[in-house]
Amino acid sequence: AQTVTQSQPEMSVQEAETVTLSCTYDTSESDYYLFWYKQPPSRQMILVIRQEAYKQQNATENRFSVNFQKAAKSFSLKISDSQLGDAAMYFCACLISNFGNEKLTFGTGTRLTIIP
Amino acid sequence: ETGVTQTPRHLVMGMTNKKSLKCEQHLGHNAMYWYKQSAKKPLELMFVYSLEERVENNSVPSRFSPECPNSSHLFLHLHTLQPEDSALYLCASSSSYRAPFDSSYEQYFGPGTRLTVT
């Protein structure tokens, strides 16, 4: 079974500053994918960034980047130049895909507050 | 009415009861999902439906029985539940069942049904 742990229930950051959200995971699979999702008050679940485990290069999407440490099973999200619209719940997730059976496991989430 | 709606918003049921949760989406999507969100536990993807066919069942106990009569409606039938099944049950929809795994798609969530099993 795989697990995803987010040890920070809440985080806050000053607008325009940088914040890092932590995530660790555990899986016995060698082939998996990692995601960060954003859930704003509107309750949409937006996929922010995706990382394939076989890729060594850290994924980047505009102001969002990850620090993927495969050996340490760590997958943190860095948000640069924080904006008020970044305020949301952030979920880390791990997907394993095994012969067409896919298992997606989420962390408990981190609530990010942006201070104007 | 727009977006994703869920009824009832709150439900209290005994372990021997049978009840159903209803979800309706007005977004023209063809994929719908049931999630379970327990207090202090990770969000769990329970069922995925695409074009009214179930494409994913993440090892959910048989006391939860989904039904998707058409692409706009999704039900979760509940029977002989346990107290540990108390949680917020979220419905979501998307234009593709791949939404949880593919950044090309977004999921839209309903407000949820707060279920308490006594």
PDB file of C-alpha atoms in Angstrom:
ATOM      1  CA  ALA A   1       0.000   0.000   0.000  1.00  0.00           C
ATOM      2  CA  GLN A   2       1.173   3.506  -0.691  1.00  0.00           C
ATOM      3  CA  THR A   3       0.960   6.451   1.678  1.00  0.00           C
ATOM      4  CA  VAL A   4       1.269  10.204   1.222  1.00  0.00           C
ATOM      5  CA  THR A   5       2.067  12.474   4.155  1.00  0.00           C
ATOM      6  CA  GLN A   6       1.704  16.232   4.364  1.00  0.00           C
ATOM      7  CA  SER A   7       3.033  17.313   7.746  1.00  0.00           C
ATOM      8  CA  GLN A   8       1.942  20.950   7.506  1.00  0.00           C
ATOM      9  CA  PRO A   9      -1.826  21.336   8.047  1.00  0.00           C
ATOM     10  CA  GLU A  10      -1.554  25.106   7.572  1.00  0.00           C
ATOM     11  CA  MET A  11       0.962  27.505   6.072  1.00  0.00           C
ATOM     12  CA  SER A  12       0.953  31.231   5.482  1.00  0.00           C
ATOM     13  CA  VAL A  13       3.122  33.477   3.344  1.00  0.00           C
ATOM     14  CA  GLN A  14       3.376  37.165   2.618  1.00  0.00           C
ATOM     15  CA  GLU A  15       2.213  38.199  -0.823  1.00  0.00           C
ATOM     16  CA  ALA A  16       5.080  38.183  -3.368  1.00  0.00           C
ATOM     17  CA  GLU A  17       7.197  35.940  -1.145  1.00  0.00           C
ATOM     18  CA  THR A  18       8.120  32.288  -1.701  1.00  0.00           C
ATOM     19  CA  VAL A  19       6.648  29.345   0.200  1.00  0.00           C
ATOM     20  CA  THR A  20       7.437  25.621   0.179  1.00  0.00           C
ATOM     21  CA  LEU A  21       4.866  22.944   0.982  1.00  0.00           C
ATOM     22  CA  SER A  22       6.199  19.579   2.112  1.00  0.00           C
ATOM     23  CA  CYS A  23       5.137  16.131   1.013  1.00  0.00           C
ATOM     24  CA  THR A  24       6.619  12.698   1.618  1.00  0.00           C
ATOM     25  CA  TYR A  25       5.357   9.451   0.190  1.00  0.00           C
ATOM     26  CA  ASP A  26       5.983   5.764   0.413  1.00  0.00           C
ATOM     27  CA  THR A  27       5.437   3.181  -2.289  1.00  0.00           C
ATOM     28  CA  SER A  28       7.043  -0.104  -3.226  1.00  0.00           C
ATOM     29  CA  GLU A  29       6.465   0.560  -6.922  1.00  0.00           C
ATOM     30  CA  SER A  30       9.308   1.785  -9.096  1.00  0.00           C
ATOM     31  CA  ASP A  31       7.061   3.455 -11.650  1.00  0.00           C
ATOM     32  CA  TYR A  32       4.717   6.120 -10.312  1.00  0.00           C
ATOM     33  CA  TYR A  33       3.593   9.697 -10.734  1.00  0.00           C
ATOM     34  CA  LEU A  34       3.379  12.510  -8.223  1.00  0.00           C
ATOM     35  CA  PHE A  35       0.988  15.440  -8.309  1.00  0.00           C
ATOM     36  CA  TRP A  36       0.173  18.630  -6.511  1.00  0.00           C
ATOM     37  CA  TYR A  37      -3.475  19.687  -6.607  1.00  0.00           C
ATOM     38  CA  LYS A  38      -4.980  23.012  -5.609  1.00  0.00           C
ATOM     39  CA  GLN A  39      -8.507  23.210  -4.174  1.00  0.00           C
ATOM     40  CA  PRO A  40      -9.697  26.828  -3.853  1.00  0.00           C
ATOM     41  CA  PRO A  41     -12.898  27.763  -1.980  1.00  0.00           C
ATOM     42  CA  SER A  42     -14.822  27.230  -5.212  1.00  0.00           C
ATOM     43  CA  ARG A  43     -14.100  23.524  -4.605  1.00  0.00           C
ATOM     44  CA  GLN A  44     -12.557  22.901  -8.013  1.00  0.00           C
ATOM     45  CA  MET A  45      -9.663  20.473  -7.882  1.00  0.00           C
ATOM     46  CA  ILE A  46      -6.968  21.885 -10.128  1.00  0.00           C
ATOM     47  CA  LEU A  47      -3.911  19.903 -11.101  1.00  0.00           C
ATOM     48  CA  VAL A  48      -0.985  22.257 -10.484  1.00  0.00           C
ATOM     49  CA  ILE A  49       2.023  20.175 -11.392  1.00  0.00           C
ATOM     50  CA  ARG A  50       2.936  16.612 -12.260  1.00  0.00           C
ATOM     51  CA  GLN A  51       6.195  14.673 -11.929  1.00  0.00           C
ATOM     52  CA  GLU A  52       7.035  11.299 -13.444  1.00  0.00           C
ATOM     53  CA  ALA A  53       9.182   9.253 -11.069  1.00  0.00           C
ATOM     54  CA  TYR A  54      11.555   8.171 -13.847  1.00  0.00           C
ATOM     55  CA  LYS A  55      12.429  11.786 -14.665  1.00  0.00           C
ATOM     56  CA  GLN A  56      15.270  13.274 -12.673  1.00  0.00           C
ATOM     57  CA  GLN A  57      14.555  16.820 -13.739  1.00  0.00           C
ATOM     58  CA  ASN A  58      12.232  18.709 -11.414  1.00  0.00           C
ATOM     59  CA  ALA A  59       8.932  19.764 -12.995  1.00  0.00           C
ATOM     60  CA  THR A  60       8.172  23.473 -13.335  1.00  0.00           C
ATOM     61  CA  GLU A  61       4.958  25.289 -14.244  1.00  0.00           C
ATOM     62  CA  ASN A  62       5.345  29.060 -14.245  1.00  0.00           C
ATOM     63  CA  ARG A  63       5.601  30.112 -10.563  1.00  0.00           C
ATOM     64  CA  PHE A  64       5.230  26.534  -9.325  1.00  0.00           C
ATOM     65  CA  SER A  65       8.147  24.140  -9.106  1.00  0.00           C
ATOM     66  CA  VAL A  66       8.886  20.934  -7.256  1.00  0.00           C
ATOM     67  CA  ASN A  67      11.897  19.549  -5.443  1.00  0.00           C
ATOM     68  CA  PHE A  68      11.722  15.820  -6.169  1.00  0.00           C
ATOM     69  CA  GLN A  69      14.099  13.758  -4.050  1.00  0.00           C
ATOM     70  CA  LYS A  70      13.429  10.187  -5.127  1.00  0.00           C
ATOM     71  CA  ALA A  71      15.771   8.475  -2.680  1.00  0.00           C
ATOM     72  CA  ALA A  72      14.273  10.406   0.216  1.00  0.00           C
ATOM     73  CA  LYS A  73      10.726   9.974  -1.199  1.00  0.00           C
ATOM     74  CA  SER A  74      10.149  13.683  -0.879  1.00  0.00           C
ATOM     75  CA  PHE A  75       8.134  15.877  -3.232  1.00  0.00           C
ATOM     76  CA  SER A  76       7.855  19.474  -2.069  1.00  0.00           C
ATOM     77  CA  LEU A  77       6.074  22.296  -3.903  1.00  0.00           C
ATOM     78  CA  LYS A  78       7.618  25.755  -4.145  1.00  0.00           C
ATOM     79  CA  ILE A  79       5.399  28.697  -4.993  1.00  0.00           C
ATOM     80  CA  SER A  80       7.320  31.799  -6.010  1.00  0.00           C
ATOM     81  CA  ASP A  81       5.988  35.353  -6.029  1.00  0.00           C
ATOM     82  CA  SER A  82       2.883  34.274  -4.070  1.00  0.00           C
ATOM     83  CA  GLN A  83      -0.385  35.854  -5.163  1.00  0.00           C
ATOM     84  CA  LEU A  84      -3.701  36.250  -3.354  1.00  0.00           C
ATOM     85  CA  GLY A  85      -5.244  33.779  -5.799  1.00  0.00           C
ATOM     86  CA  ASP A  86      -2.871  31.087  -4.567  1.00  0.00           C
ATOM     87  CA  ALA A  87      -4.818  30.818  -1.306  1.00  0.00           C
ATOM     88  CA  ALA A  88      -6.296  27.316  -1.231  1.00  0.00           C
ATOM     89  CA  MET A  89      -5.960  23.777   0.074  1.00  0.00           C
ATOM     90  CA  TYR A  90      -3.050  21.995  -1.565  1.00  0.00           C
ATOM     91  CA  PHE A  91      -3.051  18.218  -1.867  1.00  0.00           C
ATOM     92  CA  CYS A  92      -0.097  16.052  -2.725  1.00  0.00           C
ATOM     93  CA  ALA A  93      -0.899  12.748  -4.436  1.00  0.00           C
ATOM     94  CA  CYS A  94       0.818   9.635  -5.706  1.00  0.00           C
ATOM     95  CA  LEU A  95      -0.423   7.516  -8.603  1.00  0.00           C
ATOM     96  CA  ILE A  96       0.669   4.017  -9.401  1.00  0.00           C
ATOM     97  CA  SER A  97      -0.460   2.375 -12.605  1.00  0.00           C
ATOM     98  CA  ASN A  98      -0.309  -1.382 -12.752  1.00  0.00           C
ATOM     99  CA  PHE A  99      -1.593  -3.149 -15.880  1.00  0.00           C
ATOM    100  CA  GLY A 100      -4.483  -0.722 -16.281  1.00  0.00           C
ATOM    101  CA  ASN A 101      -5.334  -0.616 -12.575  1.00  0.00           C
ATOM    102  CA  GLU A 102      -4.612   2.820 -11.250  1.00  0.00           C
ATOM    103  CA  LYS A 103      -4.444   3.764  -7.596  1.00  0.00           C
ATOM    104  CA  LEU A 104      -4.392   7.433  -6.646  1.00  0.00           C
ATOM    105  CA  THR A 105      -3.542   8.266  -3.040  1.00  0.00           C
ATOM    106  CA  PHE A 106      -3.851  11.761  -1.602  1.00  0.00           C
ATOM    107  CA  GLY A 107      -2.263  13.446   1.408  1.00  0.00           C
ATOM    108  CA  THR A 108      -4.340  15.196   4.053  1.00  0.00           C
ATOM    109  CA  GLY A 109      -3.746  18.626   2.561  1.00  0.00           C
ATOM    110  CA  THR A 110      -2.100  21.909   3.519  1.00  0.00           C
ATOM    111  CA  ARG A 111      -4.175  25.076   3.843  1.00  0.00           C
ATOM    112  CA  LEU A 112      -2.204  27.989   2.386  1.00  0.00           C
ATOM    113  CA  THR A 113      -3.063  31.531   3.421  1.00  0.00           C
ATOM    114  CA  ILE A 114      -1.655  34.534   1.571  1.00  0.00           C
ATOM    115  CA  ILE A 115      -1.106  37.642   3.688  1.00  0.00           C
ATOM    116  CA  PRO A 116      -1.594  40.883   1.743  1.00  0.00           C
TER     117      PRO A 116
ATOM    118  CA  GLU B   1     -28.735  25.763 -11.709  1.00  0.00           C
ATOM    119  CA  THR B   2     -25.076  25.497 -12.636  1.00  0.00           C
ATOM    120  CA  GLY B   3     -22.107  23.436 -11.550  1.00  0.00           C
ATOM    121  CA  VAL B   4     -22.255  20.282  -9.479  1.00  0.00           C
ATOM    122  CA  THR B   5     -25.027  19.793  -6.937  1.00  0.00           C
ATOM    123  CA  GLN B   6     -25.373  17.170  -4.253  1.00  0.00           C
ATOM    124  CA  THR B   7     -28.317  16.125  -2.109  1.00  0.00           C
ATOM    125  CA  PRO B   8     -28.818  15.781   0.731  1.00  0.00           C
ATOM    126  CA  ARG B   9     -26.237  18.119   2.253  1.00  0.00           C
ATOM    127  CA  HIS B  10     -26.438  16.328   5.601  1.00  0.00           C
ATOM    128  CA  LEU B  11     -27.494  12.776   6.395  1.00  0.00           C
ATOM    129  CA  VAL B  12     -27.679  10.843   9.635  1.00  0.00           C
ATOM    130  CA  MET B  13     -28.394   7.128   9.318  1.00  0.00           C
ATOM    131  CA  GLY B  14     -28.317   4.025  11.442  1.00  0.00           C
ATOM    132  CA  MET B  15     -26.204   1.023  10.554  1.00  0.00           C
ATOM    133  CA  THR B  16     -29.220  -0.939   9.328  1.00  0.00           C
ATOM    134  CA  ASN B  17     -30.638   1.822   7.126  1.00  0.00           C
ATOM    135  CA  LYS B  18     -30.510   2.094   3.363  1.00  0.00           C
ATOM    136  CA  LYS B  19     -30.039   5.547   1.876  1.00  0.00           C
ATOM    137  CA  SER B  20     -28.802   7.122  -1.345  1.00  0.00           C
ATOM    138  CA  LEU B  21     -26.687  10.144  -2.129  1.00  0.00           C
ATOM    139  CA  LYS B  22     -27.428  12.023  -5.320  1.00  0.00           C
ATOM    140  CA  CYS B  23     -25.134  14.082  -7.507  1.00  0.00           C
ATOM    141  CA  GLU B  24     -26.074  16.094 -10.572  1.00  0.00           C
ATOM    142  CA  GLN B  25     -23.800  18.038 -12.890  1.00  0.00           C
ATOM    143  CA  HIS B  26     -24.932  20.779 -15.252  1.00  0.00           C
ATOM    144  CA  LEU B  27     -21.602  21.249 -17.016  1.00  0.00           C
ATOM    145  CA  GLY B  28     -22.005  18.893 -19.948  1.00  0.00           C
ATOM    146  CA  HIS B  29     -19.240  16.639 -18.613  1.00  0.00           C
ATOM    147  CA  ASN B  30     -19.074  12.923 -19.359  1.00  0.00           C
ATOM    148  CA  ALA B  31     -17.048  11.754 -16.360  1.00  0.00           C
ATOM    149  CA  MET B  32     -18.153  11.711 -12.736  1.00  0.00           C
ATOM    150  CA  TYR B  33     -16.491  10.660  -9.500  1.00  0.00           C
ATOM    151  CA  TRP B  34     -17.209   9.846  -5.877  1.00  0.00           C
ATOM    152  CA  TYR B  35     -14.628  10.870  -3.269  1.00  0.00           C
ATOM    153  CA  LYS B  36     -14.580  10.307   0.488  1.00  0.00           C
ATOM    154  CA  GLN B  37     -13.056  12.938   2.757  1.00  0.00           C
ATOM    155  CA  SER B  38     -12.679  11.800   6.368  1.00  0.00           C
ATOM    156  CA  ALA B  39     -11.531  14.024   9.194  1.00  0.00           C
ATOM    157  CA  LYS B  40      -7.738  14.167   9.319  1.00  0.00           C
ATOM    158  CA  LYS B  41      -7.436  11.497   6.632  1.00  0.00           C
ATOM    159  CA  PRO B  42      -6.411  11.777   3.009  1.00  0.00           C
ATOM    160  CA  LEU B  43      -8.980  12.370   0.322  1.00  0.00           C
ATOM    161  CA  GLU B  44      -9.949   9.028  -1.233  1.00  0.00           C
ATOM    162  CA  LEU B  45     -11.067   8.471  -4.785  1.00  0.00           C
ATOM    163  CA  MET B  46     -13.820   5.834  -4.578  1.00  0.00           C
ATOM    164  CA  PHE B  47     -15.383   5.455  -8.018  1.00  0.00           C
ATOM    165  CA  VAL B  48     -14.842   6.829 -11.502  1.00  0.00           C
ATOM    166  CA  TYR B  49     -17.500   6.774 -14.200  1.00  0.00           C
ATOM    167  CA  SER B  50     -16.987   7.636 -17.834  1.00  0.00           C
ATOM    168  CA  LEU B  51     -19.952   7.778 -20.194  1.00  0.00           C
ATOM    169  CA  GLU B  52     -22.044   5.986 -17.569  1.00  0.00           C
ATOM    170  CA  GLU B  53     -19.613   3.065 -17.301  1.00  0.00           C
ATOM    171  CA  ARG B  54     -17.527   2.453 -14.215  1.00  0.00           C
ATOM    172  CA  VAL B  55     -13.838   2.604 -15.061  1.00  0.00           C
ATOM    173  CA  GLU B  56     -12.341   2.682 -11.584  1.00  0.00           C
ATOM    174  CA  ASN B  57     -13.176   1.113  -8.267  1.00  0.00           C
ATOM    175  CA  ASN B  58     -10.518   1.734  -5.672  1.00  0.00           C
ATOM    176  CA  SER B  59     -11.204  -1.306  -3.494  1.00  0.00           C
ATOM    177  CA  VAL B  60     -14.359   0.163  -1.984  1.00  0.00           C
ATOM    178  CA  PRO B  61     -16.465  -2.118   0.252  1.00  0.00           C
ATOM    179  CA  SER B  62     -19.620  -3.503  -1.319  1.00  0.00           C
ATOM    180  CA  ARG B  63     -21.795  -1.626   1.174  1.00  0.00           C
ATOM    181  CA  PHE B  64     -21.196   1.336  -1.149  1.00  0.00           C
ATOM    182  CA  SER B  65     -22.946   0.814  -4.463  1.00  0.00           C
ATOM    183  CA  PRO B  66     -22.671   3.464  -7.200  1.00  0.00           C
ATOM    184  CA  GLU B  67     -25.114   3.997 -10.013  1.00  0.00           C
ATOM    185  CA  CYS B  68     -24.760   6.239 -13.058  1.00  0.00           C
ATOM    186  CA  PRO B  69     -28.003   6.220 -15.082  1.00  0.00           C
ATOM    187  CA  ASN B  70     -26.806   8.960 -17.435  1.00  0.00           C
ATOM    188  CA  SER B  71     -23.878  11.332 -17.814  1.00  0.00           C
ATOM    189  CA  SER B  72     -25.534  14.016 -15.680  1.00  0.00           C
ATOM    190  CA  HIS B  73     -26.478  11.941 -12.636  1.00  0.00           C
ATOM    191  CA  LEU B  74     -24.528   9.838 -10.188  1.00  0.00           C
ATOM    192  CA  PHE B  75     -25.850   8.033  -7.132  1.00  0.00           C
ATOM    193  CA  LEU B  76     -24.165   6.355  -4.213  1.00  0.00           C
ATOM    194  CA  HIS B  77     -26.392   3.761  -2.575  1.00  0.00           C
ATOM    195  CA  LEU B  78     -25.554   3.025   1.046  1.00  0.00           C
ATOM    196  CA  HIS B  79     -26.524   0.000   3.124  1.00  0.00           C
ATOM    197  CA  THR B  80     -25.369  -1.566   6.390  1.00  0.00           C
ATOM    198  CA  LEU B  81     -22.743   1.115   6.892  1.00  0.00           C
ATOM    199  CA  GLN B  82     -20.326   1.287   9.795  1.00  0.00           C
ATOM    200  CA  PRO B  83     -19.604   4.273  12.065  1.00  0.00           C
ATOM    201  CA  GLU B  84     -16.180   4.618  10.433  1.00  0.00           C
ATOM    202  CA  ASP B  85     -17.972   5.397   7.165  1.00  0.00           C
ATOM    203  CA  SER B  86     -18.968   8.771   8.603  1.00  0.00           C
ATOM    204  CA  ALA B  87     -17.322  11.369   6.357  1.00  0.00           C
ATOM    205  CA  LEU B  88     -17.875  14.045   3.754  1.00  0.00           C
ATOM    206  CA  TYR B  89     -18.743  12.445   0.433  1.00  0.00           C
ATOM    207  CA  LEU B  90     -17.803  14.568  -2.534  1.00  0.00           C
ATOM    208  CA  CYS B  91     -19.003  14.224  -6.074  1.00  0.00           C
ATOM    209  CA  ALA B  92     -17.017  15.673  -8.960  1.00  0.00           C
ATOM    210  CA  SER B  93     -17.290  15.849 -12.721  1.00  0.00           C
ATOM    211  CA  SER B  94     -14.927  16.477 -15.597  1.00  0.00           C
ATOM    212  CA  SER B  95     -14.756  16.355 -19.360  1.00  0.00           C
ATOM    213  CA  SER B  96     -12.503  13.293 -19.109  1.00  0.00           C
ATOM    214  CA  TYR B  97     -12.213  10.420 -16.656  1.00  0.00           C
ATOM    215  CA  ARG B  98      -8.477  11.050 -16.815  1.00  0.00           C
ATOM    216  CA  ALA B  99      -8.898  14.330 -14.920  1.00  0.00           C
ATOM    217  CA  PRO B 100      -7.324  13.134 -11.622  1.00  0.00           C
ATOM    218  CA  PHE B 101      -4.237  12.020 -13.552  1.00  0.00           C
ATOM    219  CA  ASP B 102      -3.935  14.454 -16.439  1.00  0.00           C
ATOM    220  CA  SER B 103      -3.224  18.187 -16.159  1.00  0.00           C
ATOM    221  CA  SER B 104      -5.206  18.856 -19.343  1.00  0.00           C
ATOM    222  CA  TYR B 105      -8.460  18.455 -17.450  1.00  0.00           C
ATOM    223  CA  GLU B 106     -10.074  19.998 -14.393  1.00  0.00           C
ATOM    224  CA  GLN B 107     -12.473  18.434 -11.949  1.00  0.00           C
ATOM    225  CA  TYR B 108     -15.377  20.404 -10.558  1.00  0.00           C
ATOM    226  CA  PHE B 109     -16.515  19.369  -7.103  1.00  0.00           C
ATOM    227  CA  GLY B 110     -19.916  19.577  -5.501  1.00  0.00           C
ATOM    228  CA  PRO B 111     -20.436  20.878  -1.955  1.00  0.00           C
ATOM    229  CA  GLY B 112     -20.521  17.355  -0.514  1.00  0.00           C
ATOM    230  CA  THR B 113     -22.850  15.352   1.701  1.00  0.00           C
ATOM    231  CA  ARG B 114     -21.908  15.201   5.373  1.00  0.00           C
ATOM    232  CA  LEU B 115     -22.758  11.627   6.404  1.00  0.00           C
ATOM    233  CA  THR B 116     -22.980  10.485  10.004  1.00  0.00           C
ATOM    234  CA  VAL B 117     -23.511   6.793  10.753  1.00  0.00           C
ATOM    235  CA  THR B 118     -24.820   6.064  14.232  1.00  0.00           C
TER     236      THR B 118
END
